[in-house]
Coordinates of C-alpha atoms and ligand atoms in Angstrom, one line a residue:
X21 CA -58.7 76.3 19.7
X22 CA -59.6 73.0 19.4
X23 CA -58.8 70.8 22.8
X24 CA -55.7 68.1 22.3
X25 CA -53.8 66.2 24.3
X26 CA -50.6 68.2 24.0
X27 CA -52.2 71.1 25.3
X28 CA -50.7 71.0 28.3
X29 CA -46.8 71.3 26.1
X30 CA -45.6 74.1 24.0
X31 CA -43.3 71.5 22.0
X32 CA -41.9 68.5 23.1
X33 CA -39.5 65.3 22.3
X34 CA -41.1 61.9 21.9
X35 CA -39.6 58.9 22.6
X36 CA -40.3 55.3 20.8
X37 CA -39.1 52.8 23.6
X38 CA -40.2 49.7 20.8
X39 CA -37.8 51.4 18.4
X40 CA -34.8 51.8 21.2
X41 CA -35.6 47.7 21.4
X42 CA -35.9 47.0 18.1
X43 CA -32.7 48.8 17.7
X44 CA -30.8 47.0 20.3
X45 CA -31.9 43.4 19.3
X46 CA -30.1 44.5 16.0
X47 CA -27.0 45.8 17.2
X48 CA -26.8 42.4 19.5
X49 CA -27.1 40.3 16.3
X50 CA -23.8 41.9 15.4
X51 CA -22.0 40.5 18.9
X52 CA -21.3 36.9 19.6
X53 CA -22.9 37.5 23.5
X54 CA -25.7 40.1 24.4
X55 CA -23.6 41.6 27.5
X56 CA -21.3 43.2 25.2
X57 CA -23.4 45.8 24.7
X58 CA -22.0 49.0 26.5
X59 CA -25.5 51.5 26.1
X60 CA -23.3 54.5 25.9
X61 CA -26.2 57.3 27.6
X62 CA -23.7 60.7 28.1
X63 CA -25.4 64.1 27.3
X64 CA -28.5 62.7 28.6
X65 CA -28.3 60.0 26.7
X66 CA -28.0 61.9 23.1
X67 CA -30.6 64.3 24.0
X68 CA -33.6 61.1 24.6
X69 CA -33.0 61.6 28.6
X70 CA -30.6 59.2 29.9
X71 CA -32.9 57.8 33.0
X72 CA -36.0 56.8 31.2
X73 CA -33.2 55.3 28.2
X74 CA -31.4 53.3 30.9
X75 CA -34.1 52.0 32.9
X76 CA -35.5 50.8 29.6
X77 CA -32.3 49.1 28.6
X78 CA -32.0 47.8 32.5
X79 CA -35.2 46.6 32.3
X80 CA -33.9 44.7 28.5
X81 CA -31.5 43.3 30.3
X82 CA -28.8 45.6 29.8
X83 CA -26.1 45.9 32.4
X84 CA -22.9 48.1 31.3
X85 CA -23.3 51.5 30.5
X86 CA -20.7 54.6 29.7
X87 CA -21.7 58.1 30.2
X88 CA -19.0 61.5 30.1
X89 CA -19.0 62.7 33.5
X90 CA -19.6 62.3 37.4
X91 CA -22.8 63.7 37.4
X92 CA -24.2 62.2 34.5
X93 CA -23.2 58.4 36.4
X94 CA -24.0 59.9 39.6
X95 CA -27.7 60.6 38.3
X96 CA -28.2 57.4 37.0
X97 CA -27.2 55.5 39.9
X98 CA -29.8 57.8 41.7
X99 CA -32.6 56.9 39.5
X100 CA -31.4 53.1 40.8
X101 CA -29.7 52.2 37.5
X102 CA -27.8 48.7 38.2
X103 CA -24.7 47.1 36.5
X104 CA -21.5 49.1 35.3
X105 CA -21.6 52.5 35.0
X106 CA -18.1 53.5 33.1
X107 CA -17.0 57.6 33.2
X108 CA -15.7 58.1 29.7
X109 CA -13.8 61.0 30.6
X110 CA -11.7 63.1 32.8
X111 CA -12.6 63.1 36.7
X112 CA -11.0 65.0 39.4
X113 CA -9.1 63.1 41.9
X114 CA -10.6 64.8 44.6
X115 CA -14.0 62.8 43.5
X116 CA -12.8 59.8 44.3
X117 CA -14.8 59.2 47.2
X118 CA -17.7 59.5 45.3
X119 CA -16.4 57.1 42.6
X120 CA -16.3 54.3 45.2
X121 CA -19.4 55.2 47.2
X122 CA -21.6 55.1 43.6
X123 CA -19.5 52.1 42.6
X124 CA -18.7 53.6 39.6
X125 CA -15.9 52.7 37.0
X126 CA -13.6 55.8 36.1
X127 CA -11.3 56.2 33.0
X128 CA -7.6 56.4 33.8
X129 CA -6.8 59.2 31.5
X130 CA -3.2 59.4 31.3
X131 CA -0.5 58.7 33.7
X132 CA -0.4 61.6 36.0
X133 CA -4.5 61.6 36.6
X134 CA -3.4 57.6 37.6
X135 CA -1.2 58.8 40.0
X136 CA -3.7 61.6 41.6
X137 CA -6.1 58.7 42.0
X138 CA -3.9 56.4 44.0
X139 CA -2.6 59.3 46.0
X140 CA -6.2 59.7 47.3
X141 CA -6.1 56.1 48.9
X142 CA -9.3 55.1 48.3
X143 CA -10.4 52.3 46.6
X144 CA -12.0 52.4 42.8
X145 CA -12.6 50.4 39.9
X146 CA -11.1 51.9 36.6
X147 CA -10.4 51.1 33.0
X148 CA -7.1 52.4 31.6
X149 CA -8.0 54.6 27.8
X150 CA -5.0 54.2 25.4
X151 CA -4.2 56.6 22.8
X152 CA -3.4 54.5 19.7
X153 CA -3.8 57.6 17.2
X154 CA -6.6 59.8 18.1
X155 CA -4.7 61.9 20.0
X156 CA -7.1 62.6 22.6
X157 CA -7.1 61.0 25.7
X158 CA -4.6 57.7 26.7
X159 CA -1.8 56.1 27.3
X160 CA 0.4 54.9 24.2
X161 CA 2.4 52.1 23.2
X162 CA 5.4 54.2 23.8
X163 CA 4.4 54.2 27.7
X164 CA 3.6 51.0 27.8
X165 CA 6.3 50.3 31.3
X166 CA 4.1 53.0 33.1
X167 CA 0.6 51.4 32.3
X168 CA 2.8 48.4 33.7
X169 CA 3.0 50.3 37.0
X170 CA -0.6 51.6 37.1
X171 CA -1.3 47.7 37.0
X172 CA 1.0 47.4 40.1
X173 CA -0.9 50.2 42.1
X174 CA -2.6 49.4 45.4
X175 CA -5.9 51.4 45.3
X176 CA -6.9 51.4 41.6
X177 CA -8.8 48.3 40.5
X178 CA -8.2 47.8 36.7
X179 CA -11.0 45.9 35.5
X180 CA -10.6 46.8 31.8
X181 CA -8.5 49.0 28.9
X182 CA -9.8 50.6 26.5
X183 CA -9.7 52.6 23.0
X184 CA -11.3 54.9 20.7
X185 CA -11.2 55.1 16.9
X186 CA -11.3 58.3 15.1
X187 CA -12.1 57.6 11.4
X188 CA -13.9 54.0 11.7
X189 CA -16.8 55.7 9.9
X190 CA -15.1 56.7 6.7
X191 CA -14.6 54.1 4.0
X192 CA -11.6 55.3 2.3
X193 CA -8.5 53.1 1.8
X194 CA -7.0 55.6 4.4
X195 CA -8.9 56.0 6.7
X196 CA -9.4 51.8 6.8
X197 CA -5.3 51.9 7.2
X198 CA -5.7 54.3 10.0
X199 CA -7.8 52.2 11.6
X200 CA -5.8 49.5 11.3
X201 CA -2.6 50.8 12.2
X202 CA -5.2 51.7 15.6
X203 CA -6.2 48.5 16.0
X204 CA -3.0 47.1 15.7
X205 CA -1.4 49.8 18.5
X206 CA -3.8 48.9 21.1
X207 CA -3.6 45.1 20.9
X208 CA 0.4 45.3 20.7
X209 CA -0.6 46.7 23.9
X210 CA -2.6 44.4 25.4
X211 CA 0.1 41.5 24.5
X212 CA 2.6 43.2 26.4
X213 CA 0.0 43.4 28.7
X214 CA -0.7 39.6 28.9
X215 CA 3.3 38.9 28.6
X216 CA 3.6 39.7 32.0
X217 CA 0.5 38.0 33.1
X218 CA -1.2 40.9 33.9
X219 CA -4.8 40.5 33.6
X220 CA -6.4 43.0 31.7
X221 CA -9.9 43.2 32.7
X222 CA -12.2 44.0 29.7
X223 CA -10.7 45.0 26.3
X224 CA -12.7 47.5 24.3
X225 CA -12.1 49.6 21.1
X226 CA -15.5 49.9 18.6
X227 CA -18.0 52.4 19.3
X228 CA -20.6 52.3 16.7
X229 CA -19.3 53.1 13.7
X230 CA -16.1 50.9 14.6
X231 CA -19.4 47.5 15.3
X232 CA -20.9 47.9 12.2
X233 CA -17.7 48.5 10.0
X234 CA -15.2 46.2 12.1
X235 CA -17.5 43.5 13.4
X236 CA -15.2 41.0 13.3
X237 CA -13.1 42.1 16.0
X238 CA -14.6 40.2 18.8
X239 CA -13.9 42.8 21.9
X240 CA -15.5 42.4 25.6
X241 CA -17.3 45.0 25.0
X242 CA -18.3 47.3 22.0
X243 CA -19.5 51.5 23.4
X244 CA -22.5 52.0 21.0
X245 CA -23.9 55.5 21.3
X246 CA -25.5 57.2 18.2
X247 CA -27.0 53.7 16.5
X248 CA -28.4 52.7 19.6
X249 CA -30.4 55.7 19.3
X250 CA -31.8 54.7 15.7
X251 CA -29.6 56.9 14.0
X252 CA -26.6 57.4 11.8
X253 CA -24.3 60.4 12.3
X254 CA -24.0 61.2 8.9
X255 CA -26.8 60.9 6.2
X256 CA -24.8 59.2 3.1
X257 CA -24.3 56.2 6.4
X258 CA -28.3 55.5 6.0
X259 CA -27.6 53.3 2.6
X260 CA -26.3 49.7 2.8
X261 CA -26.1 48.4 5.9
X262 CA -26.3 45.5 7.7
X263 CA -28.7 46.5 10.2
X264 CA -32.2 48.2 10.1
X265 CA -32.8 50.9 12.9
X266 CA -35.4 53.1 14.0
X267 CA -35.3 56.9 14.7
X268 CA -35.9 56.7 19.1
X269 CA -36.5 60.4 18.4
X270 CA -38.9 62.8 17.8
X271 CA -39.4 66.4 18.2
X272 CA -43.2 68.5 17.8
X273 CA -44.4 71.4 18.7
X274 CA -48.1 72.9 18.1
X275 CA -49.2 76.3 16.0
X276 CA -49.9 79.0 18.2
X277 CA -50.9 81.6 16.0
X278 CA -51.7 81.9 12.6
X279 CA -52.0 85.4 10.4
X280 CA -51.5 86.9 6.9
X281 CA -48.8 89.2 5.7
X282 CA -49.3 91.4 2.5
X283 CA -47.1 91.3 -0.7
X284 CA -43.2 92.8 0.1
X285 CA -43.9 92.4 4.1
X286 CA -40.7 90.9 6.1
X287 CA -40.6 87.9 8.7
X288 CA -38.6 88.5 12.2
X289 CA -35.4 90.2 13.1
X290 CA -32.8 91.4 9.9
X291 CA -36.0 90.9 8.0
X292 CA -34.3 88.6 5.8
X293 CA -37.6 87.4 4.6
X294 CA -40.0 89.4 2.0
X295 CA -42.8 88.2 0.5
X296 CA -43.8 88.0 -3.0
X297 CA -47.6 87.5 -2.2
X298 CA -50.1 87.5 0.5
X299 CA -48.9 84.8 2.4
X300 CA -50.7 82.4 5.5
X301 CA -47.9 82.2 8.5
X302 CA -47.7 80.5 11.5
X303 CA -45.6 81.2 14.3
X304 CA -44.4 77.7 16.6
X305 CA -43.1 78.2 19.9
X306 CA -40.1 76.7 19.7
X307 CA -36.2 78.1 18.7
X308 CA -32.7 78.0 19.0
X309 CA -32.3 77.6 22.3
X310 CA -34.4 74.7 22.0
X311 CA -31.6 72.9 19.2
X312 CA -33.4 74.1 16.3
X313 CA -29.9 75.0 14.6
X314 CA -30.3 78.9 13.6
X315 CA -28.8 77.9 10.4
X316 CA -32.2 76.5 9.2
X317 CA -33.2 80.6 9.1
X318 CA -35.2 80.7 5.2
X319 CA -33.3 77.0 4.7
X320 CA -35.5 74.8 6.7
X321 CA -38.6 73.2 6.6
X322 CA -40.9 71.4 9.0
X323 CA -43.9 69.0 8.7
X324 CA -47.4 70.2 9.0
X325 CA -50.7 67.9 7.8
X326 CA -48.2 65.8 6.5
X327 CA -46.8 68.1 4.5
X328 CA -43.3 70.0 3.9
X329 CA -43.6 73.8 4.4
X330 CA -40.6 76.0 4.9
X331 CA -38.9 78.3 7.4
X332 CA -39.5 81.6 6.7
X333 CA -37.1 84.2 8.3
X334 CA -34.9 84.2 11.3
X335 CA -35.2 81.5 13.7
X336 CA -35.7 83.0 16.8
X337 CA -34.2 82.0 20.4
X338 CA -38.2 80.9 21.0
X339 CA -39.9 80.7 18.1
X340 CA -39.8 80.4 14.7
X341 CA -42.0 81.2 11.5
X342 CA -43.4 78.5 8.5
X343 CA -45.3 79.6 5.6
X344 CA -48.6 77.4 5.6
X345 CA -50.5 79.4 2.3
X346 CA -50.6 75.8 0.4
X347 CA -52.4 73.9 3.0
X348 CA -55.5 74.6 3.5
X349 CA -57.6 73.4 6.9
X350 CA -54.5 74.3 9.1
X351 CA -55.9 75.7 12.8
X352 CA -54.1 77.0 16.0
X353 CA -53.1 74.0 17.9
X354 CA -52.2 71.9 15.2
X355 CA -49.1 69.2 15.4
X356 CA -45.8 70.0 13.7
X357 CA -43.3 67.8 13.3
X358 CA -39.4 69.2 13.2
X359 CA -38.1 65.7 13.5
X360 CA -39.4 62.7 12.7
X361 CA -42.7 60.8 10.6
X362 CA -46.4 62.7 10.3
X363 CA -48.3 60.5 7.9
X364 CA -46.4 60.0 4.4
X365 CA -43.6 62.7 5.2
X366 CA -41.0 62.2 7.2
X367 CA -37.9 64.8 8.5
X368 CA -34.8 62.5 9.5
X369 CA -32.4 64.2 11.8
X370 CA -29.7 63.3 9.2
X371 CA -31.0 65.7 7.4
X372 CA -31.4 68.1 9.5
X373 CA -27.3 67.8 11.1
X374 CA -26.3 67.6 6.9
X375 CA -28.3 71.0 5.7
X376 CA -26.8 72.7 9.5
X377 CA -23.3 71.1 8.4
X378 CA -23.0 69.0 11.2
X379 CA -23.6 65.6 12.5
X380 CA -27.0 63.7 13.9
X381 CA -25.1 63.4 17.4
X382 CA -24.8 67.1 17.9
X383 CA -27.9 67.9 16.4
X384 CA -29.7 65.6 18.9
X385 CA -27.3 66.2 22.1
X386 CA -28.4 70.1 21.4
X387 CA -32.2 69.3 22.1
X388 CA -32.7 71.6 25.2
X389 CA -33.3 70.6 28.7
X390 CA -36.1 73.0 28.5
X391 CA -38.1 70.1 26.4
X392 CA -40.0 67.9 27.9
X393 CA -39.3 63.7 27.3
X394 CA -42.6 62.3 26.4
X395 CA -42.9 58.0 25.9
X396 CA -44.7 57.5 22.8
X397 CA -48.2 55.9 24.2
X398 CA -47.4 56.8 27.8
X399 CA -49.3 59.2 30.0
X400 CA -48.4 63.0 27.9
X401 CA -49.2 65.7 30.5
X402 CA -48.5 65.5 34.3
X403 CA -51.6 66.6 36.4
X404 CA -50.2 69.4 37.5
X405 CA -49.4 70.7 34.5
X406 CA -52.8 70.4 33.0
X407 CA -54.3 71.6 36.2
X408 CA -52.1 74.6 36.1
X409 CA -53.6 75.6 32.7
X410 CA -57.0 74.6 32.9
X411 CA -57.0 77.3 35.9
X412 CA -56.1 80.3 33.7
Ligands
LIG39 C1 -19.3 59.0 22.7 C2 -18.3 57.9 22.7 C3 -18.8 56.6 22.2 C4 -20.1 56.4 21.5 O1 -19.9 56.8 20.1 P1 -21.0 56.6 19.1 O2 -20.4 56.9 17.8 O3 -22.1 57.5 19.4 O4 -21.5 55.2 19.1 C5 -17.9 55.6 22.4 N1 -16.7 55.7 23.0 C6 -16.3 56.9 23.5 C7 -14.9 57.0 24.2 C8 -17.1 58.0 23.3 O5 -16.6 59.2 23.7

């Protein structure tokens, strides 16, 4: 086997930190100021790995991030992440005290979780979510004396209130009402709000989707997540846009074994595949429990040479199987790409979330922990990895 530098990985996810730039210089030229940008960096930041993403964007001048949970803001704060650090979503009460010693910001989810936090007597910065029609987490209109009172409450430092939009991504005359009628609910908020001279701290509602369809909205801060990462969630969202963005994101892997099957042979568990021929196959060490959606199974394909070849039987929770008899020159330790640009071919991870029936952002929050996060030009193996081989 010839001797390359991936070696040392069985497959791995490569990250483009000039395309993460390139990407956020032009999602700014949508804001009117720069320091709106919330990096939104939950689920290990969409699968990229939320450190190396956010000391990037620190380093870009970046200072407000958002992220799902405790730990996930607790781990970035460790990895000496500066600036804001919001918790999108539900925290335990009991936490608080690690909510002020991290000097993290934590979502005020409805009323009663309000209450737990001021009953803990400890001082913390939050932001108060209102539900103005997606029915998931927030506050309503209908409540609006009781966000009143949270105002009023001793230990709980609003600095901001906030939104979320659940169809800002679909062009329809309906779903643009929706939106609207969202819109509409959360600032009739905000000047009830202001009517009492409260002050409000940062007002917030777009995530992506709600930036690049609704940019004329002029919030404190907009949440941008999947475009950030070079993406859109859906692959009809790739035409017409305002902005250009660049996949952050790739995902290879290496042949680690090629061999021939005969004519009416079968691939793999519940032999779904038969040949028709003799066929060339090569077996890459990477599966489902990696993210490689088992829905792919005989339906996929991946790049090899810079060409498409299929999936052939069941993806495995490991491995899986491509059929490489029309190229010829492929060896063991060859590159193959599941996501992303070899030569003229690329594999978009739009396509990918559309032929698994799903969305980009799941496809990519799925990519297993088990994978290591490579920086496209940086250093590839870790000595000890490499040492660890060469000794076998
Ligand atoms: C995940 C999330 C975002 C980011 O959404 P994208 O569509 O990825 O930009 C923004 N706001 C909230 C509340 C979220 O949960």
């Amino acid at each position: 086997m010839k001797q390359t530098m991936y070696d040392c990985y069985r497959s791995w996810i490569e990250i483009d930190l000039k395309a993460l730039q390139h990407n956020i210089i032009e999602l700014i030229s949508l804001l009117d100021d720069p320091q709106q940008l919330m990096a939104v960096v939950k689920a290990d930041a969409y699968g990229h790995g939320a450190v190396q993403i956010s000391q990037k964007l620190n380093q870009m001048g970046i200072s407000s991030f958002a992220v799902a949970t405790l730990s996930e803001a607790i781990e970035l704060r460790e990895n000496n992440i500066t600036g804001d650090i919001l918790i999108l979503g539900y925290t335990d009460a009991k936490q608080a005290k690690l909510i002020h010693q991290y000097q993290l910001i934590q979502t005020v989810v409805d009323y009663e979780h309000a209450l737990a936090l001021e009953q803990e007597q400890i001082d913390i910065q939050v932001h108060i979510a209102v539900d103005s029609g997606m029915h998931r987490l927030g506050l309503t209109l209908a409540q609006i004396q009781k966000i009143k009172t949270i105002y009023s409450f001793q230990y709980l430092h609003i600095q901001g209130i906030f939104s979320h939009l659940c169809v800002s991504d679909e062009k329809t005359l309906a779903s643009q009402k929706y939106t609207q009628y969202q819109i509409n609910n959360f600032f009739e908020i905000i000047k009830e709000l202001k009517r009492d001279k409260l002050d409000v701290g940062k007002v917030h509602i777009q995530s992506s989707y709600g930036l690049l369809n609704y940019s004329t909205l002029h919030c404190d801060f907009v949440r941008v997540g999947i475009m950030m990462y070079g993406v859109y969630s859906s692959k009809q969202d790739q035409n017409n846009n305002k902005i250009s963005l660049n996949p952050v994101l790739s995902l290879k892997s290496k042949i680690i074994h090629i061999h021939h099957i005969q004519k009416n042979e079968t691939i793999g568990y519940g032999r779904t595949y038969q040949s028709d021929k003799k066929r060339k196959i090569a077996i890459v060490p990477i599966g489902y429990a990696d993210g490689i959606p088992r829905d792919l199974s005989n339906y996929g394909y991946v790049i090899v040479h810079s060409q498409k070849v299929p999936i052939i039987g069941r993806i495995c929770m490991d491995q899986l199987t491509i059929d490489i008899s029309d190229i010829d020159g492929v060896n063991e330790g060859d590159i193959v790409t599941i996501i992303g640009q070899d030569g003229m071919a690329n594999q978009d991870v739009e396509t990918i979330a559309e032929m698994s029936h799903t969305i980009s952002n799941e496809i990519l929050s799925q990519l297993g922990s088990r994978l290591p996060r490579i920086i496209k030009g940086g250093q590839l193996c870790k000595e000890g990895i490499i040492n660890h081989i060469n000794q076998k």
